[in-house]
PDB file of C-alpha atoms in Angstrom:
ATOM      1  CA  MET A 201     238.795 209.767  72.607  1.00 76.00           C
ATOM      2  CA  GLU A 202     235.712 208.503  70.689  1.00 77.00           C
ATOM      3  CA  ASN A 203     233.481 210.373  73.153  1.00 87.00           C
ATOM      4  CA  ILE A 204     235.255 213.684  72.509  1.00 89.00           C
ATOM      5  CA  ILE A 205     234.874 213.258  68.748  1.00 89.00           C
ATOM      6  CA  ASP A 206     231.160 212.473  69.078  1.00 89.00           C
ATOM      7  CA  THR A 207     230.709 215.497  71.354  1.00 91.00           C
ATOM      8  CA  ILE A 208     232.334 217.763  68.744  1.00 92.00           C
ATOM      9  CA  GLY A 209     229.951 216.328  66.131  1.00 90.00           C
ATOM     10  CA  TYR A 210     226.861 216.821  68.301  1.00 91.00           C
ATOM     11  CA  CYS A 211     227.903 220.401  69.225  1.00 94.00           C
ATOM     12  CA  ALA A 212     228.526 221.226  65.550  1.00 93.00           C
ATOM     13  CA  ALA A 213     225.124 219.757  64.597  1.00 92.00           C
ATOM     14  CA  LEU A 214     223.364 221.633  67.412  1.00 94.00           C
ATOM     15  CA  LEU A 215     225.008 224.970  66.496  1.00 96.00           C
ATOM     16  CA  THR A 216     224.391 224.754  62.737  1.00 95.00           C
ATOM     17  CA  THR A 217     220.810 223.572  63.287  1.00 95.00           C
ATOM     18  CA  LEU A 218     219.759 226.033  65.980  1.00 96.00           C
ATOM     19  CA  SER A 219     221.599 228.980  64.406  1.00 97.00           C
ATOM     20  CA  PHE A 220     218.578 229.562  62.161  1.00 97.00           C
ATOM     21  CA  LEU A 221     216.365 230.207  65.224  1.00 97.00           C
ATOM     22  CA  PRO A 222     217.766 233.724  65.991  1.00 97.00           C
ATOM     23  CA  GLN A 223     217.465 234.596  62.277  1.00 97.00           C
ATOM     24  CA  ALA A 224     213.843 233.406  62.160  1.00 97.00           C
ATOM     25  CA  ILE A 225     212.999 235.383  65.332  1.00 97.00           C
ATOM     26  CA  LYS A 226     214.751 238.540  64.014  1.00 97.00           C
ATOM     27  CA  THR A 227     212.957 238.300  60.662  1.00 97.00           C
ATOM     28  CA  ILE A 228     209.548 237.650  62.278  1.00 97.00           C
ATOM     29  CA  LYS A 229     210.049 240.694  64.550  1.00 97.00           C
ATOM     30  CA  THR A 230     211.571 243.159  62.063  1.00 96.00           C
ATOM     31  CA  LYS A 231     210.127 241.976  58.704  1.00 96.00           C
ATOM     32  CA  ASP A 232     213.473 243.308  57.406  1.00 96.00           C
ATOM     33  CA  THR A 233     214.331 240.878  54.612  1.00 96.00           C
ATOM     34  CA  SER A 234     215.983 243.234  52.112  1.00 94.00           C
ATOM     35  CA  GLY A 235     219.493 242.020  52.978  1.00 94.00           C
ATOM     36  CA  ILE A 236     218.512 238.340  52.931  1.00 96.00           C
ATOM     37  CA  SER A 237     219.156 236.410  49.691  1.00 97.00           C
ATOM     38  CA  LEU A 238     216.090 234.707  48.231  1.00 97.00           C
ATOM     39  CA  ILE A 239     218.351 232.458  46.135  1.00 98.00           C
ATOM     40  CA  MET A 240     220.272 231.387  49.254  1.00 97.00           C
ATOM     41  CA  TYR A 241     217.175 230.374  51.220  1.00 97.00           C
ATOM     42  CA  SER A 242     215.601 228.665  48.191  1.00 98.00           C
ATOM     43  CA  MET A 243     218.756 226.598  47.588  1.00 98.00           C
ATOM     44  CA  PHE A 244     219.320 225.978  51.295  1.00 97.00           C
ATOM     45  CA  THR A 245     215.740 224.887  51.992  1.00 97.00           C
ATOM     46  CA  LEU A 246     215.826 222.525  48.982  1.00 97.00           C
ATOM     47  CA  GLY A 247     219.166 221.166  50.177  1.00 96.00           C
ATOM     48  CA  VAL A 248     217.908 220.595  53.720  1.00 96.00           C
ATOM     49  CA  PHE A 249     214.855 218.813  52.282  1.00 97.00           C
ATOM     50  CA  GLY A 250     217.304 216.611  50.362  1.00 95.00           C
ATOM     51  CA  TRP A 251     219.148 215.800  53.617  1.00 93.00           C
ATOM     52  CA  LEU A 252     215.776 214.930  55.186  1.00 95.00           C
ATOM     53  CA  VAL A 253     214.926 212.472  52.372  1.00 95.00           C
ATOM     54  CA  TYR A 254     218.470 211.059  52.652  1.00 93.00           C
ATOM     55  CA  GLY A 255     218.038 210.648  56.432  1.00 93.00           C
ATOM     56  CA  PHE A 256     214.690 208.837  56.017  1.00 95.00           C
ATOM     57  CA  ILE A 257     216.099 206.433  53.404  1.00 93.00           C
ATOM     58  CA  LYS A 258     219.137 205.700  55.638  1.00 91.00           C
ATOM     59  CA  ASN A 259     216.891 205.608  58.732  1.00 92.00           C
ATOM     60  CA  ASP A 260     219.387 207.999  60.410  1.00 90.00           C
ATOM     61  CA  ILE A 261     217.443 209.528  63.338  1.00 90.00           C
ATOM     62  CA  PRO A 262     219.896 212.371  64.264  1.00 86.00           C
ATOM     63  CA  LEU A 263     220.049 213.430  60.583  1.00 88.00           C
ATOM     64  CA  ILE A 264     216.234 213.362  60.374  1.00 93.00           C
ATOM     65  CA  MET A 265     215.747 215.320  63.612  1.00 92.00           C
ATOM     66  CA  ALA A 266     218.386 217.984  62.820  1.00 91.00           C
ATOM     67  CA  ASN A 267     217.086 218.573  59.313  1.00 94.00           C
ATOM     68  CA  LEU A 268     213.414 218.646  60.390  1.00 96.00           C
ATOM     69  CA  VAL A 269     214.282 221.534  62.746  1.00 96.00           C
ATOM     70  CA  THR A 270     216.417 223.323  60.150  1.00 96.00           C
ATOM     71  CA  LEU A 271     213.795 222.836  57.420  1.00 97.00           C
ATOM     72  CA  SER A 272     211.056 224.432  59.519  1.00 97.00           C
ATOM     73  CA  LEU A 273     213.267 227.394  60.541  1.00 97.00           C
ATOM     74  CA  ALA A 274     214.667 227.964  57.040  1.00 97.00           C
ATOM     75  CA  GLY A 275     211.139 227.537  55.662  1.00 97.00           C
ATOM     76  CA  ILE A 276     209.850 230.326  57.929  1.00 97.00           C
ATOM     77  CA  ILE A 277     212.638 232.672  56.793  1.00 97.00           C
ATOM     78  CA  LEU A 278     212.046 231.787  53.112  1.00 97.00           C
ATOM     79  CA  ARG A 279     208.289 232.444  53.421  1.00 97.00           C
ATOM     80  CA  LEU A 280     208.922 235.810  55.123  1.00 97.00           C
ATOM     81  CA  LYS A 281     211.462 236.757  52.427  1.00 97.00           C
ATOM     82  CA  ILE A 282     208.894 235.957  49.696  1.00 97.00           C
ATOM     83  CA  LYS A 283     206.167 237.858  51.594  1.00 96.00           C
ATOM     84  CA  TYR A 284     208.178 240.993  52.452  1.00 94.00           C
ATOM     85  CA  LYS A 285     210.706 240.912  49.476  1.00 84.00           C
TER      86      LYS A 285
ATOM     87  CA  MET B 296     219.394 201.979  44.416  1.00 76.00           C
ATOM     88  CA  GLU B 297     222.603 202.835  46.370  1.00 77.00           C
ATOM     89  CA  ASN B 298     223.614 205.219  43.567  1.00 87.00           C
ATOM     90  CA  ILE B 299     220.352 207.168  43.809  1.00 89.00           C
ATOM     91  CA  ILE B 300     220.747 207.546  47.568  1.00 89.00           C
ATOM     92  CA  ASP B 301     224.333 208.788  47.200  1.00 89.00           C
ATOM     93  CA  THR B 302     223.223 211.220  44.491  1.00 91.00           C
ATOM     94  CA  ILE B 303     220.544 212.659  46.812  1.00 92.00           C
ATOM     95  CA  GLY B 304     223.229 213.085  49.492  1.00 90.00           C
ATOM     96  CA  TYR B 305     225.685 214.800  47.141  1.00 91.00           C
ATOM     97  CA  CYS B 306     222.963 217.133  45.755  1.00 94.00           C
ATOM     98  CA  ALA B 307     221.849 218.036  49.304  1.00 93.00           C
ATOM     99  CA  ALA B 308     225.479 218.713  50.317  1.00 92.00           C
ATOM    100  CA  LEU B 309     226.100 220.817  47.195  1.00 94.00           C
ATOM    101  CA  LEU B 310     222.918 222.880  47.678  1.00 96.00           C
ATOM    102  CA  THR B 311     223.404 223.568  51.397  1.00 95.00           C
ATOM    103  CA  THR B 312     227.100 224.371  50.878  1.00 95.00           C
ATOM    104  CA  LEU B 313     226.808 226.596  47.811  1.00 96.00           C
ATOM    105  CA  SER B 314     223.637 228.320  49.017  1.00 97.00           C
ATOM    106  CA  PHE B 315     225.810 230.736  51.011  1.00 97.00           C
ATOM    107  CA  LEU B 316     227.474 231.985  47.816  1.00 97.00           C
ATOM    108  CA  PRO B 317     224.487 234.091  46.604  1.00 97.00           C
ATOM    109  CA  GLN B 318     224.133 235.531  50.137  1.00 97.00           C
ATOM    110  CA  ALA B 319     227.839 236.441  50.275  1.00 97.00           C
ATOM    111  CA  ILE B 320     227.647 238.084  46.812  1.00 97.00           C
ATOM    112  CA  LYS B 321     224.459 240.011  47.725  1.00 97.00           C
ATOM    113  CA  THR B 322     225.973 241.245  51.010  1.00 97.00           C
ATOM    114  CA  ILE B 323     229.279 242.235  49.358  1.00 97.00           C
ATOM    115  CA  LYS B 324     227.341 244.197  46.687  1.00 97.00           C
ATOM    116  CA  THR B 325     224.652 245.837  48.843  1.00 96.00           C
ATOM    117  CA  LYS B 326     226.381 246.078  52.277  1.00 96.00           C
ATOM    118  CA  ASP B 327     222.768 245.647  53.512  1.00 96.00           C
ATOM    119  CA  THR B 328     223.189 243.557  56.668  1.00 96.00           C
ATOM    120  CA  SER B 329     220.437 245.040  58.865  1.00 94.00           C
ATOM    121  CA  GLY B 330     218.144 242.053  58.338  1.00 94.00           C
ATOM    122  CA  ILE B 331     220.895 239.484  58.865  1.00 96.00           C
ATOM    123  CA  SER B 332     221.205 237.993  62.372  1.00 97.00           C
ATOM    124  CA  LEU B 333     224.660 238.392  63.954  1.00 97.00           C
ATOM    125  CA  ILE B 334     223.810 235.627  66.440  1.00 98.00           C
ATOM    126  CA  MET B 335     222.883 233.260  63.585  1.00 97.00           C
ATOM    127  CA  TYR B 336     226.116 233.743  61.669  1.00 97.00           C
ATOM    128  CA  SER B 337     228.230 233.580  64.858  1.00 98.00           C
ATOM    129  CA  MET B 338     226.597 230.279  65.870  1.00 98.00           C
ATOM    130  CA  PHE B 339     226.594 228.925  62.318  1.00 97.00           C
ATOM    131  CA  THR B 340     230.258 229.780  61.644  1.00 97.00           C
ATOM    132  CA  LEU B 341     231.289 228.191  64.956  1.00 97.00           C
ATOM    133  CA  GLY B 342     229.201 225.113  64.111  1.00 96.00           C
ATOM    134  CA  VAL B 343     230.714 224.783  60.644  1.00 96.00           C
ATOM    135  CA  PHE B 344     234.188 225.090  62.204  1.00 96.00           C
ATOM    136  CA  GLY B 345     233.152 222.243  64.513  1.00 95.00           C
ATOM    137  CA  TRP B 346     232.171 220.116  61.501  1.00 93.00           C
ATOM    138  CA  LEU B 347     235.557 220.929  59.934  1.00 95.00           C
ATOM    139  CA  VAL B 348     237.436 219.723  63.044  1.00 95.00           C
ATOM    140  CA  TYR B 349     235.165 216.641  63.117  1.00 93.00           C
ATOM    141  CA  GLY B 350     235.909 215.977  59.435  1.00 93.00           C
ATOM    142  CA  PHE B 351     239.698 216.265  59.964  1.00 95.00           C
ATOM    143  CA  ILE B 352     239.637 213.890  62.949  1.00 93.00           C
ATOM    144  CA  LYS B 353     237.538 211.360  60.980  1.00 90.00           C
ATOM    145  CA  ASN B 354     239.609 212.015  57.833  1.00 92.00           C
ATOM    146  CA  ASP B 355     236.322 212.458  55.932  1.00 90.00           C
ATOM    147  CA  ILE B 356     237.294 214.319  52.745  1.00 90.00           C
ATOM    148  CA  PRO B 357     233.768 215.307  51.508  1.00 86.00           C
ATOM    149  CA  LEU B 358     232.921 216.641  54.991  1.00 88.00           C
ATOM    150  CA  ILE B 359     236.196 218.617  55.051  1.00 93.00           C
ATOM    151  CA  MET B 360     235.746 220.048  51.540  1.00 92.00           C
ATOM    152  CA  ALA B 361     232.074 221.020  52.051  1.00 91.00           C
ATOM    153  CA  ASN B 362     232.718 222.709  55.380  1.00 94.00           C
ATOM    154  CA  LEU B 363     235.838 224.530  54.147  1.00 96.00           C
ATOM    155  CA  VAL B 364     233.691 226.155  51.437  1.00 96.00           C
ATOM    156  CA  THR B 365     230.834 226.922  53.831  1.00 96.00           C
ATOM    157  CA  LEU B 366     233.210 228.283  56.498  1.00 97.00           C
ATOM    158  CA  SER B 367     234.783 230.752  54.055  1.00 97.00           C
ATOM    159  CA  LEU B 368     231.406 231.939  52.721  1.00 97.00           C
ATOM    160  CA  ALA B 369     229.766 232.182  56.157  1.00 97.00           C
ATOM    161  CA  GLY B 370     232.940 233.868  57.443  1.00 97.00           C
ATOM    162  CA  ILE B 371     232.669 236.564  54.740  1.00 97.00           C
ATOM    163  CA  ILE B 372     229.017 237.238  55.640  1.00 97.00           C
ATOM    164  CA  LEU B 373     229.837 237.336  59.372  1.00 97.00           C
ATOM    165  CA  ARG B 374     232.711 239.825  58.816  1.00 97.00           C
ATOM    166  CA  LEU B 375     230.473 242.066  56.673  1.00 97.00           C
ATOM    167  CA  LYS B 376     227.708 241.916  59.302  1.00 97.00           C
ATOM    168  CA  ILE B 377     230.189 242.993  62.014  1.00 97.00           C
ATOM    169  CA  LYS B 378     231.581 245.749  59.749  1.00 96.00           C
ATOM    170  CA  TYR B 379     228.266 247.200  58.532  1.00 94.00           C
ATOM    171  CA  LYS B 380     226.067 246.256  61.583  1.00 84.00           C
TER     172      LYS B 380
END
């Protein structure tokens, strides 16, 4: 049973982390950022940075890895939103 | 020291959870979803649902509360994206 629970956790982490990849690719290709909320990506990027700091302090490798990926993807989208308003 | 670490965790959770609120409000107001990735919000909503199931199994109240909020906000954005393509 423990294995199934861990698998659900890993799948959830993988999905929520990698979900920002298609958005980053779409935004890089289309430069269409009008519908994207600057406040959302500012708050989200700050929050993910917070999770990264939290992961480092707790020495939690999965938390560090997941949030490093999400931070770079969300950071790309945030920069494009600022650049193309 | 433990308090500071917990505070960082709570702030990170609050920011990443509530960050979807400004995006939901913007999308409801503008109906502008062209720049939003359908694949992202499909993956993200499924992932957040996974975290919710994980939270229920582990009986982890903060995880359940945070992901209930995020699931409803991300669900609104996903429905609007499907409706307004």
